Each structure stands twice: as structure tokens, then as C-alpha cells.
PDB file of C-alpha atoms and ligand atoms in Angstrom:
ATOM      1  CA  MET L   1     -14.383  16.279  22.131  1.00 79.00           C
ATOM      2  CA  ILE L   2     -16.823  14.108  23.633  1.00 85.00           C
ATOM      3  CA  THR L   3     -18.477  11.633  21.171  1.00 89.00           C
ATOM      4  CA  GLY L   4     -22.000  10.328  21.637  1.00 86.00           C
ATOM      5  CA  ASN L   5     -20.522   7.003  22.571  1.00 91.00           C
ATOM      6  CA  GLU L   6     -18.974   8.613  25.353  1.00 93.00           C
ATOM      7  CA  ILE L   7     -22.140  10.398  26.439  1.00 91.00           C
ATOM      8  CA  ARG L   8     -24.326   7.513  26.689  1.00 93.00           C
ATOM      9  CA  THR L   9     -21.429   5.559  28.490  1.00 95.00           C
ATOM     10  CA  ARG L  10     -20.960   8.351  30.982  1.00 95.00           C
ATOM     11  CA  PHE L  11     -24.572   8.625  31.553  1.00 95.00           C
ATOM     12  CA  LEU L  12     -24.924   4.833  32.160  1.00 96.00           C
ATOM     13  CA  LYS L  13     -21.772   4.889  34.458  1.00 97.00           C
ATOM     14  CA  PHE L  14     -23.199   7.922  36.409  1.00 97.00           C
ATOM     15  CA  PHE L  15     -26.615   6.253  37.164  1.00 97.00           C
ATOM     16  CA  GLU L  16     -24.456   2.908  37.926  1.00 98.00           C
ATOM     17  CA  GLN L  17     -22.686   4.653  40.539  1.00 98.00           C
ATOM     18  CA  ARG L  18     -25.564   5.996  42.344  1.00 98.00           C
ATOM     19  CA  GLY L  19     -27.112   2.226  42.765  1.00 98.00           C
ATOM     20  CA  HIS L  20     -29.007   1.784  39.176  1.00 98.00           C
ATOM     21  CA  THR L  21     -28.597  -1.450  37.125  1.00 98.00           C
ATOM     22  CA  ILE L  22     -27.664  -1.021  33.727  1.00 98.00           C
ATOM     23  CA  VAL L  23     -30.466  -2.774  31.457  1.00 97.00           C
ATOM     24  CA  SER L  24     -29.777  -3.153  27.849  1.00 96.00           C
ATOM     25  CA  SER L  25     -32.186  -1.672  25.143  1.00 95.00           C
ATOM     26  CA  SER L  26     -35.220  -3.919  24.421  1.00 94.00           C
ATOM     27  CA  SER L  27     -36.161  -4.841  21.123  1.00 94.00           C
ATOM     28  CA  LEU L  28     -37.472  -2.317  18.497  1.00 93.00           C
ATOM     29  CA  VAL L  29     -40.518  -4.547  18.357  1.00 92.00           C
ATOM     30  CA  PRO L  30     -42.045  -5.345  21.690  1.00 89.00           C
ATOM     31  CA  HIS L  31     -42.504  -8.939  22.504  1.00 86.00           C
ATOM     32  CA  ASN L  32     -45.250  -8.698  24.712  1.00 82.00           C
ATOM     33  CA  ASP L  33     -47.140  -5.427  24.453  1.00 83.00           C
ATOM     34  CA  PRO L  34     -50.038  -5.696  22.159  1.00 83.00           C
ATOM     35  CA  THR L  35     -50.447  -2.023  22.580  1.00 79.00           C
ATOM     36  CA  LEU L  36     -47.472  -1.204  20.866  1.00 82.00           C
ATOM     37  CA  LEU L  37     -46.086  -2.082  17.385  1.00 86.00           C
ATOM     38  CA  PHE L  38     -42.785  -0.486  18.090  1.00 88.00           C
ATOM     39  CA  THR L  39     -41.081   0.744  20.964  1.00 89.00           C
ATOM     40  CA  ASN L  40     -41.153   4.378  21.588  1.00 84.00           C
ATOM     41  CA  ALA L  41     -39.959   5.122  25.092  1.00 84.00           C
ATOM     42  CA  GLY L  42     -37.150   3.710  27.697  1.00 89.00           C
ATOM     43  CA  MET L  43     -40.164   3.043  30.131  1.00 87.00           C
ATOM     44  CA  ASN L  44     -41.762   0.468  27.756  1.00 87.00           C
ATOM     45  CA  GLN L  45     -39.757  -2.405  28.828  1.00 91.00           C
ATOM     46  CA  PHE L  46     -40.666  -1.520  32.252  1.00 90.00           C
ATOM     47  CA  LYS L  47     -44.379  -0.968  32.186  1.00 84.00           C
ATOM     48  CA  ASP L  48     -45.344  -4.067  34.435  1.00 85.00           C
ATOM     49  CA  LEU L  49     -42.721  -2.724  37.006  1.00 87.00           C
ATOM     50  CA  PHE L  50     -44.551   0.711  37.060  1.00 83.00           C
ATOM     51  CA  LEU L  51     -48.057  -0.826  37.578  1.00 78.00           C
ATOM     52  CA  GLY L  52     -46.706  -3.266  40.347  1.00 80.00           C
ATOM     53  CA  LYS L  53     -47.184  -6.421  38.281  1.00 83.00           C
ATOM     54  CA  GLU L  54     -43.844  -7.592  38.001  1.00 88.00           C
ATOM     55  CA  LYS L  55     -41.120  -7.421  40.324  1.00 90.00           C
ATOM     56  CA  ARG L  56     -37.448  -7.570  39.891  1.00 93.00           C
ATOM     57  CA  ASP L  57     -34.283  -7.720  41.947  1.00 95.00           C
ATOM     58  CA  TYR L  58     -33.534  -3.827  41.495  1.00 96.00           C
ATOM     59  CA  THR L  59     -35.603  -0.764  42.149  1.00 95.00           C
ATOM     60  CA  ARG L  60     -33.275   1.550  40.015  1.00 97.00           C
ATOM     61  CA  ALA L  61     -32.539   1.134  36.364  1.00 97.00           C
ATOM     62  CA  THR L  62     -30.774   2.909  33.706  1.00 96.00           C
ATOM     63  CA  SER L  63     -30.880   2.196  30.019  1.00 96.00           C
ATOM     64  CA  SER L  64     -29.970   3.536  26.274  1.00 95.00           C
ATOM     65  CA  GLN L  65     -33.444   2.666  24.603  1.00 94.00           C
ATOM     66  CA  LYS L  66     -33.658   2.531  20.850  1.00 93.00           C
ATOM     67  CA  CYS L  67     -36.794   4.159  19.799  1.00 91.00           C
ATOM     68  CA  VAL L  68     -39.099   4.778  16.509  1.00 90.00           C
ATOM     69  CA  ARG L  69     -41.542   7.427  16.027  1.00 84.00           C
ATOM     70  CA  ALA L  70     -43.573   6.109  13.338  1.00 82.00           C
ATOM     71  CA  GLY L  71     -47.138   6.644  13.987  1.00 73.00           C
ATOM     72  CA  GLY L  72     -50.093   6.732  16.229  1.00 65.00           C
ATOM     73  CA  LYS L  73     -51.463   9.622  18.293  1.00 61.00           C
ATOM     74  CA  HIS L  74     -49.727  12.417  19.658  1.00 64.00           C
ATOM     75  CA  ASN L  75     -46.290  11.356  18.763  1.00 71.00           C
ATOM     76  CA  ASP L  76     -45.316  14.419  16.998  1.00 77.00           C
ATOM     77  CA  LEU L  77     -44.513  12.269  13.760  1.00 83.00           C
ATOM     78  CA  GLU L  78     -45.530  15.422  11.691  1.00 83.00           C
ATOM     79  CA  ASN L  79     -42.654  17.204  13.161  1.00 83.00           C
ATOM     80  CA  VAL L  80     -39.572  14.847  11.818  1.00 85.00           C
ATOM     81  CA  GLY L  81     -37.610  16.905   9.497  1.00 84.00           C
ATOM     82  CA  ARG L  82     -39.399  20.303  10.505  1.00 82.00           C
ATOM     83  CA  THR L  83     -37.580  20.904  13.362  1.00 79.00           C
ATOM     84  CA  ALA L  84     -33.907  20.021  15.067  1.00 75.00           C
ATOM     85  CA  ARG L  85     -35.385  17.635  17.633  1.00 75.00           C
ATOM     86  CA  HIS L  86     -37.931  15.305  16.080  1.00 80.00           C
ATOM     87  CA  HIS L  87     -36.524  12.106  14.540  1.00 83.00           C
ATOM     88  CA  THR L  88     -37.793   8.835  13.364  1.00 88.00           C
ATOM     89  CA  PHE L  89     -35.253   6.694  14.911  1.00 90.00           C
ATOM     90  CA  PHE L  90     -33.077   7.560  18.168  1.00 89.00           C
ATOM     91  CA  GLU L  91     -32.032   6.599  21.487  1.00 91.00           C
ATOM     92  CA  MET L  92     -33.638   7.668  24.720  1.00 91.00           C
ATOM     93  CA  LEU L  93     -31.411   7.615  27.786  1.00 94.00           C
ATOM     94  CA  GLY L  94     -33.102   7.235  30.951  1.00 95.00           C
ATOM     95  CA  ASN L  95     -33.177   6.637  34.737  1.00 96.00           C
ATOM     96  CA  PHE L  96     -35.755   4.677  36.383  1.00 95.00           C
ATOM     97  CA  SER L  97     -36.990   4.376  40.228  1.00 95.00           C
ATOM     98  CA  PHE L  98     -39.293   1.728  40.892  1.00 93.00           C
ATOM     99  CA  GLY L  99     -40.852   3.041  44.339  1.00 92.00           C
ATOM    100  CA  ASP L 100     -37.368   3.836  45.272  1.00 94.00           C
ATOM    101  CA  TYR L 101     -36.137   7.344  45.184  1.00 95.00           C
ATOM    102  CA  PHE L 102     -38.474  10.212  44.110  1.00 95.00           C
ATOM    103  CA  LYS L 103     -38.472  14.066  43.289  1.00 96.00           C
ATOM    104  CA  LYS L 104     -35.632  15.172  45.357  1.00 97.00           C
ATOM    105  CA  GLU L 105     -33.009  12.455  44.245  1.00 97.00           C
ATOM    106  CA  ALA L 106     -34.490  12.678  40.555  1.00 96.00           C
ATOM    107  CA  ILE L 107     -33.950  16.306  40.156  1.00 97.00           C
ATOM    108  CA  ALA L 108     -30.440  16.312  42.207  1.00 98.00           C
ATOM    109  CA  TYR L 109     -29.307  13.670  39.956  1.00 97.00           C
ATOM    110  CA  ALA L 110     -30.426  15.418  36.522  1.00 96.00           C
ATOM    111  CA  TRP L 111     -29.115  18.580  37.826  1.00 97.00           C
ATOM    112  CA  GLU L 112     -25.846  17.017  38.707  1.00 97.00           C
ATOM    113  CA  PHE L 113     -25.365  15.281  35.559  1.00 95.00           C
ATOM    114  CA  LEU L 114     -26.028  18.023  33.296  1.00 94.00           C
ATOM    115  CA  THR L 115     -24.222  20.906  35.220  1.00 96.00           C
ATOM    116  CA  GLU L 116     -21.279  18.742  36.581  1.00 97.00           C
ATOM    117  CA  GLU L 117     -20.745  15.546  34.839  1.00 95.00           C
ATOM    118  CA  MET L 118     -21.376  17.280  31.452  1.00 93.00           C
ATOM    119  CA  GLY L 119     -20.383  20.863  32.613  1.00 95.00           C
ATOM    120  CA  LEU L 120     -23.239  22.452  31.130  1.00 94.00           C
ATOM    121  CA  ASP L 121     -23.481  26.303  31.920  1.00 96.00           C
ATOM    122  CA  LYS L 122     -26.510  26.966  34.138  1.00 96.00           C
ATOM    123  CA  ASN L 123     -26.748  30.219  32.500  1.00 95.00           C
ATOM    124  CA  HIS L 124     -28.168  28.514  29.621  1.00 95.00           C
ATOM    125  CA  LEU L 125     -30.566  26.104  31.817  1.00 97.00           C
ATOM    126  CA  TYR L 126     -34.377  26.744  32.479  1.00 97.00           C
ATOM    127  CA  VAL L 127     -36.574  24.379  34.369  1.00 97.00           C
ATOM    128  CA  THR L 128     -40.386  23.558  34.071  1.00 97.00           C
ATOM    129  CA  VAL L 129     -42.804  22.054  36.530  1.00 98.00           C
ATOM    130  CA  TYR L 130     -46.382  21.324  36.185  1.00 97.00           C
ATOM    131  CA  THR L 131     -48.526  24.393  37.358  1.00 96.00           C
ATOM    132  CA  ASP L 132     -49.315  23.340  40.919  1.00 94.00           C
ATOM    133  CA  ASP L 133     -46.468  20.878  41.741  1.00 96.00           C
ATOM    134  CA  ASP L 134     -45.090  23.389  44.221  1.00 97.00           C
ATOM    135  CA  GLU L 135     -43.024  20.519  45.498  1.00 97.00           C
ATOM    136  CA  ALA L 136     -40.819  20.165  42.461  1.00 98.00           C
ATOM    137  CA  ALA L 137     -40.524  24.034  42.226  1.00 98.00           C
ATOM    138  CA  ASP L 138     -39.191  24.504  45.624  1.00 98.00           C
ATOM    139  CA  ILE L 139     -36.726  21.675  45.078  1.00 98.00           C
ATOM    140  CA  TRP L 140     -35.341  23.408  42.312  1.00 98.00           C
ATOM    141  CA  HIS L 141     -34.864  26.539  44.118  1.00 98.00           C
ATOM    142  CA  ASP L 142     -34.214  25.395  47.765  1.00 98.00           C
ATOM    143  CA  GLN L 143     -32.051  22.327  46.827  1.00 98.00           C
ATOM    144  CA  GLU L 144     -30.307  23.057  43.517  1.00 98.00           C
ATOM    145  CA  GLY L 145     -30.372  27.023  43.914  1.00 97.00           C
ATOM    146  CA  VAL L 146     -32.249  27.680  40.375  1.00 98.00           C
ATOM    147  CA  PRO L 147     -33.705  31.289  40.731  1.00 97.00           C
ATOM    148  CA  ARG L 148     -37.495  31.432  40.806  1.00 97.00           C
ATOM    149  CA  GLU L 149     -37.535  33.104  37.350  1.00 97.00           C
ATOM    150  CA  ARG L 150     -35.953  30.405  35.614  1.00 97.00           C
ATOM    151  CA  ILE L 151     -38.576  28.397  36.734  1.00 98.00           C
ATOM    152  CA  PHE L 152     -41.532  28.120  34.601  1.00 97.00           C
ATOM    153  CA  ARG L 153     -45.133  26.533  34.994  1.00 97.00           C
ATOM    154  CA  PHE L 154     -46.936  24.707  32.292  1.00 96.00           C
ATOM    155  CA  GLY L 155     -50.408  22.699  32.573  1.00 95.00           C
ATOM    156  CA  GLU L 156     -51.460  19.627  31.790  1.00 91.00           C
ATOM    157  CA  LYS L 157     -50.316  19.270  28.342  1.00 88.00           C
ATOM    158  CA  ASP L 158     -46.978  19.985  28.596  1.00 89.00           C
ATOM    159  CA  ASN L 159     -46.133  18.861  32.356  1.00 93.00           C
ATOM    160  CA  PHE L 160     -48.499  16.441  33.163  1.00 92.00           C
ATOM    161  CA  TRP L 161     -47.872  12.262  32.144  1.00 85.00           C
ATOM    162  CA  SER L 162     -50.234   9.616  32.189  1.00 80.00           C
ATOM    163  CA  MET L 163     -50.163   6.133  30.545  1.00 67.00           C
ATOM    164  CA  GLY L 164     -54.054   6.361  29.685  1.00 72.00           C
ATOM    165  CA  ASP L 165     -57.320   7.509  30.505  1.00 79.00           C
ATOM    166  CA  THR L 166     -56.546   5.718  33.858  1.00 80.00           C
ATOM    167  CA  GLY L 167     -53.731   4.059  35.852  1.00 80.00           C
ATOM    168  CA  PRO L 168     -50.414   5.769  36.839  1.00 81.00           C
ATOM    169  CA  CYS L 169     -49.920   9.237  36.201  1.00 88.00           C
ATOM    170  CA  GLY L 170     -48.073  12.395  37.489  1.00 93.00           C
ATOM    171  CA  PRO L 171     -46.633  15.742  36.880  1.00 95.00           C
ATOM    172  CA  CYS L 172     -43.416  15.874  35.294  1.00 95.00           C
ATOM    173  CA  THR L 173     -40.685  18.797  35.278  1.00 96.00           C
ATOM    174  CA  GLU L 174     -38.406  19.249  32.290  1.00 95.00           C
ATOM    175  CA  ILE L 175     -34.961  20.732  31.660  1.00 96.00           C
ATOM    176  CA  PHE L 176     -34.389  23.253  28.780  1.00 94.00           C
ATOM    177  CA  TRP L 177     -31.256  24.630  27.056  1.00 93.00           C
ATOM    178  CA  ASP L 178     -31.363  27.885  25.656  1.00 95.00           C
ATOM    179  CA  ASN L 179     -29.407  27.839  22.070  1.00 92.00           C
ATOM    180  CA  GLY L 180     -29.721  31.770  22.176  1.00 93.00           C
ATOM    181  CA  PRO L 181     -31.698  34.272  20.068  1.00 92.00           C
ATOM    182  CA  GLU L 182     -29.868  33.700  16.771  1.00 92.00           C
ATOM    183  CA  VAL L 183     -31.683  30.599  16.540  1.00 90.00           C
ATOM    184  CA  GLY L 184     -34.984  31.791  17.924  1.00 91.00           C
ATOM    185  CA  CYS L 185     -38.017  32.782  16.033  1.00 93.00           C
ATOM    186  CA  ASP L 186     -37.802  36.216  16.756  1.00 92.00           C
ATOM    187  CA  SER L 187     -41.187  36.234  18.134  1.00 94.00           C
ATOM    188  CA  PRO L 188     -41.423  38.788  20.948  1.00 92.00           C
ATOM    189  CA  ASP L 189     -43.289  35.906  22.802  1.00 92.00           C
ATOM    190  CA  CYS L 190     -40.429  33.679  22.350  1.00 95.00           C
ATOM    191  CA  ASN L 191     -39.695  31.711  25.650  1.00 94.00           C
ATOM    192  CA  VAL L 192     -39.372  28.451  27.143  1.00 95.00           C
ATOM    193  CA  GLY L 193     -42.109  26.594  25.592  1.00 90.00           C
ATOM    194  CA  CYS L 194     -41.729  28.055  22.258  1.00 91.00           C
ATOM    195  CA  ASP L 195     -41.978  25.707  19.280  1.00 85.00           C
ATOM    196  CA  CYS L 196     -39.064  27.069  17.627  1.00 89.00           C
ATOM    197  CA  ASP L 197     -35.416  25.347  17.981  1.00 87.00           C
ATOM    198  CA  ARG L 198     -34.276  28.150  20.625  1.00 93.00           C
ATOM    199  CA  TYR L 199     -35.183  26.453  23.900  1.00 93.00           C
ATOM    200  CA  MET L 200     -34.477  22.687  23.725  1.00 90.00           C
ATOM    201  CA  GLU L 201     -35.960  20.457  26.111  1.00 89.00           C
ATOM    202  CA  ILE L 202     -32.938  18.243  27.174  1.00 90.00           C
ATOM    203  CA  TRP L 203     -34.616  16.374  29.941  1.00 93.00           C
ATOM    204  CA  ASN L 204     -37.836  15.275  31.797  1.00 92.00           C
ATOM    205  CA  ASN L 205     -38.540  13.712  35.084  1.00 94.00           C
ATOM    206  CA  VAL L 206     -41.849  11.874  35.064  1.00 93.00           C
ATOM    207  CA  PHE L 207     -43.398  11.321  38.598  1.00 94.00           C
ATOM    208  CA  MET L 208     -45.559   8.702  38.860  1.00 90.00           C
ATOM    209  CA  GLN L 209     -47.620   9.629  41.660  1.00 90.00           C
ATOM    210  CA  PHE L 210     -51.230   9.117  41.223  1.00 89.00           C
ATOM    211  CA  ASP L 211     -53.767   6.060  39.892  1.00 87.00           C
ATOM    212  CA  ARG L 212     -56.302   7.757  38.222  1.00 87.00           C
ATOM    213  CA  SER L 213     -59.560   6.136  38.410  1.00 89.00           C
ATOM    214  CA  ALA L 214     -62.466   6.274  35.884  1.00 90.00           C
ATOM    215  CA  ASP L 215     -63.957   9.108  37.187  1.00 92.00           C
ATOM    216  CA  GLY L 216     -60.702  11.091  37.001  1.00 88.00           C
ATOM    217  CA  THR L 217     -60.325  10.723  40.921  1.00 92.00           C
ATOM    218  CA  LEU L 218     -56.359  10.886  41.636  1.00 91.00           C
ATOM    219  CA  THR L 219     -55.425   8.571  44.419  1.00 90.00           C
ATOM    220  CA  PRO L 220     -51.760   9.055  45.482  1.00 90.00           C
ATOM    221  CA  LEU L 221     -49.706   5.789  44.612  1.00 86.00           C
ATOM    222  CA  PRO L 222     -48.334   4.056  47.384  1.00 81.00           C
ATOM    223  CA  LYS L 223     -44.960   3.843  46.111  1.00 84.00           C
ATOM    224  CA  PRO L 224     -44.516   6.609  43.515  1.00 90.00           C
ATOM    225  CA  SER L 225     -42.200   6.315  40.565  1.00 91.00           C
ATOM    226  CA  VAL L 226     -39.602   8.174  38.335  1.00 93.00           C
ATOM    227  CA  ASP L 227     -39.441   7.793  34.809  1.00 90.00           C
ATOM    228  CA  THR L 228     -36.772   9.980  33.603  1.00 85.00           C
ATOM    229  CA  ARG L 229     -36.689  11.307  30.093  1.00 67.00           C
ATOM    230  CA  GLY L 230     -39.514   8.968  29.375  1.00 38.00           C
ATOM    231  CA  SER L 231     -42.571   9.347  27.507  1.00 31.00           C
ATOM    232  CA  SER L 232     -45.478   7.135  27.196  1.00 27.00           C
ATOM    233  CA  PRO L 233     -47.234   5.161  24.412  1.00 27.00           C
ATOM    234  CA  THR L 234     -50.261   7.761  24.684  1.00 25.00           C
ATOM    235  CA  THR L 235     -48.362  10.754  25.335  1.00 27.00           C
ATOM    236  CA  THR L 236     -46.071  12.982  23.247  1.00 30.00           C
ATOM    237  CA  PRO L 237     -42.517  11.781  23.124  1.00 32.00           C
ATOM    238  CA  THR L 238     -40.894  15.337  22.913  1.00 33.00           C
ATOM    239  CA  CYS L 239     -39.108  14.767  26.435  1.00 34.00           C
ATOM    240  CA  CYS L 240     -36.481  12.674  24.737  1.00 37.00           C
ATOM    241  CA  ALA L 241     -34.045  15.021  23.230  1.00 40.00           C
ATOM    242  CA  PRO L 242     -30.704  14.306  24.483  1.00 42.00           C
ATOM    243  CA  LEU L 243     -27.779  15.990  24.984  1.00 48.00           C
ATOM    244  CA  SER L 244     -26.893  16.199  21.116  1.00 46.00           C
ATOM    245  CA  LEU L 245     -29.246  19.036  20.705  1.00 42.00           C
ATOM    246  CA  LEU L 246     -26.677  20.941  22.088  1.00 42.00           C
ATOM    247  CA  SER L 247     -24.458  20.179  19.346  1.00 39.00           C
ATOM    248  CA  LYS L 248     -26.504  22.115  17.121  1.00 34.00           C
ATOM    249  CA  ARG L 249     -23.450  24.111  15.715  1.00 30.00           C
ATOM    250  CA  SER L 250     -21.549  21.292  15.204  1.00 30.00           C
ATOM    251  CA  ALA L 251     -23.955  18.791  13.098  1.00 29.00           C
ATOM    252  CA  ALA L 252     -20.470  17.078  11.468  1.00 27.00           C
ATOM    253  CA  ARG L 253     -19.524  15.978  14.875  1.00 27.00           C
ATOM    254  CA  SER L 254     -22.742  13.717  15.414  1.00 28.00           C
ATOM    255  CA  THR L 255     -20.726  10.514  14.982  1.00 26.00           C
ATOM    256  CA  ALA L 256     -23.281   8.584  17.070  1.00 29.00           C
ATOM    257  CA  THR L 257     -26.248   9.559  15.763  1.00 31.00           C
ATOM    258  CA  THR L 258     -28.750   6.936  14.968  1.00 32.00           C
ATOM    259  CA  SER L 259     -31.312   9.001  13.478  1.00 34.00           C
ATOM    260  CA  THR L 260     -32.882   7.836  10.071  1.00 31.00           C
ATOM    261  CA  THR L 261     -34.241  11.163   9.093  1.00 31.00           C
ATOM    262  CA  ALA L 262     -32.294  14.477   8.315  1.00 29.00           C
ATOM    263  CA  SER L 263     -33.222  17.706  10.365  1.00 31.00           C
ATOM    264  CA  PRO L 264     -32.828  21.048   8.985  1.00 29.00           C
ATOM    265  CA  CYS L 265     -29.488  21.440  10.786  1.00 27.00           C
ATOM    266  CA  GLY L 266     -28.208  17.703   9.928  1.00 27.00           C
ATOM    267  CA  LEU L 267     -28.513  17.022  13.195  1.00 30.00           C
ATOM    268  CA  SER L 268     -30.126  14.115  15.440  1.00 31.00           C
ATOM    269  CA  PRO L 269     -31.303  15.950  18.670  1.00 33.00           C
ATOM    270  CA  THR L 270     -33.138  12.777  19.974  1.00 34.00           C
ATOM    271  CA  THR L 271     -29.968  10.617  19.607  1.00 33.00           C
ATOM    272  CA  VAL L 272     -27.165  10.506  21.683  1.00 34.00           C
ATOM    273  CA  GLY L 273     -24.435  12.764  20.073  1.00 34.00           C
ATOM    274  CA  PRO L 274     -21.770  15.184  21.110  1.00 34.00           C
ATOM    275  CA  PRO L 275     -22.306  18.328  23.248  1.00 35.00           C
ATOM    276  CA  PRO L 276     -20.999  21.648  22.827  1.00 33.00           C
ATOM    277  CA  PHE L 277     -18.218  21.819  25.253  1.00 32.00           C
TER     278      PHE L 277
HETATM  279 ZN1   ZN T   1     -39.537  30.980  19.440  1.00 53.85          ZN
END
């Protein structure tokens, strides 16, 4: 059995082997960000790098960030305890590119980690892209061989990230694990994107591609970046359900959970826990 600690280590090592610097989790209370009461995403400590205000001696980073879901807009706090994937305290695994690699590599890394490093069955995986992000859809199909019928397109609410009304923003692509019909809601419409626990988001690649001006104009960023598994202070951090959600049927094994809130199945999908393999 793989423990949560092992998954975390393997994730960080996987990305370290691919040129990423392992960066420690930052404090749960941000030191220098007056817009945040608590750290709520892996990307928080890298905000100034994404905005080009800060330079470090690396352009690729990976981290396991402790996060709190405690309040604020669009953070799904009301879902805590009601679903198997919303919790108040969790770790968010992430890999980040600051003007380095972009969609092709980010998608390849995600797919390789899940299907090869973790050995997840591709037949249980689906992906989503932003409605007009043909580039991402084509990468999923042409590069990774994901059948078109397993690639779903969603709009701004689900597959477009922004830090606020203006500033860096862009489409995202997500990966879902199908827990099977027995945990679904039995609705005839139950499919990827349903609010029930059948299709669980386990990965999100955010492509910071544009700079949005006050009048809504999207200008391509000179150096687009990648924030994987990230969420922003102003968008819904549902994109952080890590691999432990896959251990839904094995709640007793979630040894590495950091959740402070019990879910219906006693699991901590937004923490790092053991997978079902
Ligand atoms: Zn459903």
C-alpha cells in the first residue's frame, strides 16, 4: 500500500527529476500578502513571480503547500462536510512554470505522473478544457492519445482562471477520475462536471496566458506560465483534490490526511493520501 507520505515524496521527486526546484510549504498565514488571511493555494507564495515583479534563480518549482479553506468568496466553504472533496485544511501538491514550459509539457507531466508513476487506469480518467482552447484539446488527443469523447469542454466558470478582474489569467485543463456509477447520483445527466462525487477532479493545469485589462481586453503575456493544481485567492479552489480522493473506498488507510473536517466517507480528498492501487 502506498501512503500519503510516499505519494507526496514521489510527486516532488518526479518534478525534481524534471528540472523543478522543490520549495517548502509557506506559512499558513502569509507574511506579506494583505489580500489573504490564510494561504489557500500553492501558487500564493509565487504570486509575484507570475506577475513578473520578482525573479528567483529557478523557473520551475514544485511544492506541497498546506492550505486553509476558511472563508471569503467562491471558496466552497459551504461544501465542507457535504462532499468527499471539500475540506478546511489540506495540502496542495503543485508544479509551476514561470515563463518556462507551457501546455505541451504541463499536460505531458500530469498524464505521465498519473498513469505511469501512479499507475492509474486511463479508462477511469477524463479531461476537460476551456471551451475554445483547441490547443489543449489537441495536445490531449494528439500527444497523449486521449480519445476525443473523453475530452469535455467547459466555460469560464469551470475552466478559466483569473487572479482578479484584471491581471494574469487564462484557460485551465482538468483531469477527473471516475469513481464508478455506484457512487454517482443516479441522475440521467450525471457526467463529468456533476456535483456528486462520481467524477472527482484530481488535477488542474492553469495556463496563465493573458493579461486582462480593465475593459476586458485579453493581451497575450510575453512569457506564459503554468500553475498546476493551483487555485487563486479569488477563484474556487476546487482544483486541488489530490490523489487521496481515489482512496474513497479505503478511508481507513488515509494515514497522511491533514484534514480537520470529516467528510461523509471519512476521507480527505484534498489532502495527500493513499491511492487505490
Ligand atoms: Zn452525479
